[in-house]
Structure formats: C-alpha cells, structure tokens
C-alpha cells in the first residue's frame, strides 16, 4: 500500500526553538512552513534526502496536538507514508478492516491529500497517508 516514508511528525510547543535545535545539531533546513487550520497546527518541513521531518506546533489549547503535548510532552507524534492514490489506498485498508480516524482524505500541508489511521492499527503509532500535490 505504501510507497515510502514521506515524513515523521514531531510535536513541539513552539516551532522556532525546535527548528534551532535541529538546525544546530544536524544542519537541517526548513523547506516549507505553513499554518494548517484544518489540523489546528503550524507545521515546518525540514528536508532529509527525499523525506522530511515535520515539526508541528498547536494553534490553540483545544487542538489535538495541544492535548497530545499535555499528555505526553514533545516528541514523535506520527509517521506518514506516501501513497500514489489515497482514495484507493483508503478503500483497500477499509476492506482489510484497518481502523481509521479519517474515512476520506482531507487537505494537508502543501496542498497534499492526507488521512490518518488509528494508532491501534499500526503498532501504537498514529499513521498518516499522504498523496502529494502535483509537482511535489
Ligand atoms: Co504529517
């Protein structure tokens, strides 16, 4: 179903200090930064080869990421796998009885189409499917 790992998502309280840490330690650069209202986050993508680290910080206290931070603190939030066709991937996973959070795709960072699977479906890790927009 999955083509490759697109990114790992790391939850942080604030983007800039976390960017400074990854830049200082590893020389990683931000290639994209965006407020994703639909997910209640501001996100920054840092390139690692063809993959990315996605830092996400909550836009408000009532967001899922804010609740995650309150409960578990900063750290690994999700793993995102690239798919060529997210609609057929979701249909296939549904047929297999995989537990979904999103029944259908929604808009993600850089106009990608994304959907989340329940952590219980993937060994305890929140799992994202990403179909990149044309040209990314
Ligand atoms: Co993500």
Coordinates of C-alpha atoms and ligand atoms in Angstrom, one line a residue:
X1 CA 0.0 0.0 0.0
X2 CA 2.8 2.4 1.0
X3 CA 5.5 3.7 -1.4
X4 CA 7.9 5.1 1.1
X5 CA 8.1 7.1 4.3
X6 CA 7.2 10.7 3.5
X7 CA 7.9 12.2 6.9
X8 CA 7.9 11.7 10.6
X9 CA 5.8 14.2 12.6
X10 CA 7.3 15.6 15.8
X11 CA 5.0 17.6 18.2
X12 CA 6.5 20.6 19.9
X13 CA 5.1 23.5 21.9
X14 CA 6.8 26.1 19.6
X15 CA 8.4 25.7 16.2
X16 CA 11.3 28.2 16.3
X17 CA 13.2 26.7 19.3
X18 CA 12.8 23.2 17.8
X19 CA 14.0 24.4 14.4
X20 CA 17.0 25.9 16.0
X21 CA 17.8 22.6 17.7
X22 CA 17.6 20.5 14.5
X23 CA 19.5 23.1 12.6
X24 CA 22.2 23.5 15.2
X25 CA 22.7 19.8 15.8
X26 CA 22.2 18.4 12.3
X27 CA 22.3 21.4 9.9
X28 CA 18.7 20.7 8.8
X29 CA 17.0 23.5 6.9
X30 CA 13.3 24.4 6.8
X31 CA 12.0 23.9 3.2
X32 CA 8.4 24.8 3.9
X33 CA 6.3 26.4 6.7
X34 CA 2.5 26.6 6.8
X35 CA -0.5 27.1 9.1
X36 CA -2.8 24.1 8.5
X37 CA -6.0 25.3 10.1
X38 CA -7.8 22.0 9.4
X39 CA -5.4 20.2 11.7
X40 CA -5.0 23.0 14.2
X41 CA -1.3 23.3 13.7
X42 CA 1.5 25.3 12.3
X43 CA 3.9 23.0 10.6
X44 CA 7.5 23.2 9.3
X45 CA 9.1 20.7 6.9
X46 CA 12.8 20.1 7.2
X47 CA 14.4 18.0 4.4
X48 CA 16.3 14.8 4.9
X49 CA 17.1 13.4 1.4
X50 CA 13.7 12.8 -0.2
X51 CA 11.9 12.6 3.1
X52 CA 11.1 15.2 5.8
X53 CA 10.8 15.8 9.4
X54 CA 7.5 17.7 10.1
X55 CA 7.5 19.8 13.2
X56 CA 4.0 20.6 14.4
X57 CA 3.0 23.1 17.0
X58 CA -0.6 23.6 18.2
X59 CA -2.6 26.7 17.2
X60 CA -4.6 26.6 20.3
X61 CA -5.3 24.7 23.6
X62 CA -8.3 22.9 22.1
X63 CA -6.4 21.2 19.3
X64 CA -5.4 17.5 19.2
X65 CA -1.7 18.4 19.2
X66 CA -2.1 20.5 22.3
X67 CA -3.8 17.6 24.1
X68 CA -1.0 15.3 22.9
X69 CA 1.6 17.7 24.3
X70 CA -0.3 18.0 27.6
X71 CA -0.5 14.2 28.0
X72 CA 2.8 13.0 26.6
X73 CA 5.1 16.0 26.1
X74 CA 7.1 16.8 23.0
X75 CA 8.2 14.0 20.7
X76 CA 7.3 11.6 18.0
X77 CA 3.6 12.2 17.0
X78 CA 3.1 10.3 13.8
X79 CA 4.7 8.5 10.8
X80 CA 3.5 9.5 7.3
X81 CA 3.7 7.1 4.3
X82 CA 3.4 8.3 0.8
X83 CA 0.8 6.7 -1.5
X84 CA 0.1 7.3 -5.2
X85 CA -3.7 7.2 -4.9
X86 CA -5.0 7.9 -1.4
X87 CA -8.7 7.1 -2.3
X88 CA -7.8 3.6 -3.5
X89 CA -5.4 3.1 -0.5
X90 CA -8.2 4.1 1.9
X91 CA -10.6 1.7 0.2
X92 CA -8.1 -1.1 0.3
X93 CA -7.4 -0.5 4.0
X94 CA -11.1 -0.3 4.9
X95 CA -11.7 -3.6 3.2
X96 CA -8.9 -5.1 5.4
X97 CA -10.7 -3.8 8.4
X98 CA -8.0 -1.3 9.3
X99 CA -9.2 1.2 12.0
X100 CA -9.4 4.7 10.5
X101 CA -9.6 8.1 12.0
X102 CA -10.4 9.7 8.6
X103 CA -12.8 7.8 6.3
X104 CA -11.8 10.1 3.5
X105 CA -8.9 12.3 2.6
X106 CA -8.6 15.9 3.7
X107 CA -6.2 18.7 2.8
X108 CA -2.7 18.6 4.3
X109 CA 0.4 20.6 4.1
X110 CA 1.5 21.9 0.6
X111 CA -2.0 21.1 -0.8
X112 CA -1.4 17.3 -0.3
X113 CA -4.2 15.0 0.4
X114 CA -3.9 13.2 3.8
X115 CA -5.8 10.8 6.0
X116 CA -5.0 9.4 9.4
X117 CA -5.2 5.8 10.7
X118 CA -5.8 5.0 14.3
X119 CA -2.6 4.2 16.3
X120 CA -4.1 0.8 17.2
X121 CA -3.9 -0.1 13.5
X122 CA -0.2 0.5 13.4
X123 CA 1.6 -0.9 16.4
X124 CA 0.7 2.1 18.6
X125 CA 1.8 4.9 16.2
X126 CA -0.5 7.4 14.7
X127 CA -0.2 6.8 11.0
X128 CA -0.7 9.3 8.1
X129 CA -1.2 8.6 4.4
X130 CA 0.0 11.3 2.1
X131 CA -0.7 11.8 -1.6
X132 CA 1.5 14.8 -2.6
X133 CA 0.1 17.5 -4.7
X134 CA 1.3 17.5 -8.4
X135 CA 4.8 18.9 -8.5
X136 CA 5.9 17.9 -5.0
Ligands
LIG1 CO1 2.2 14.8 8.9

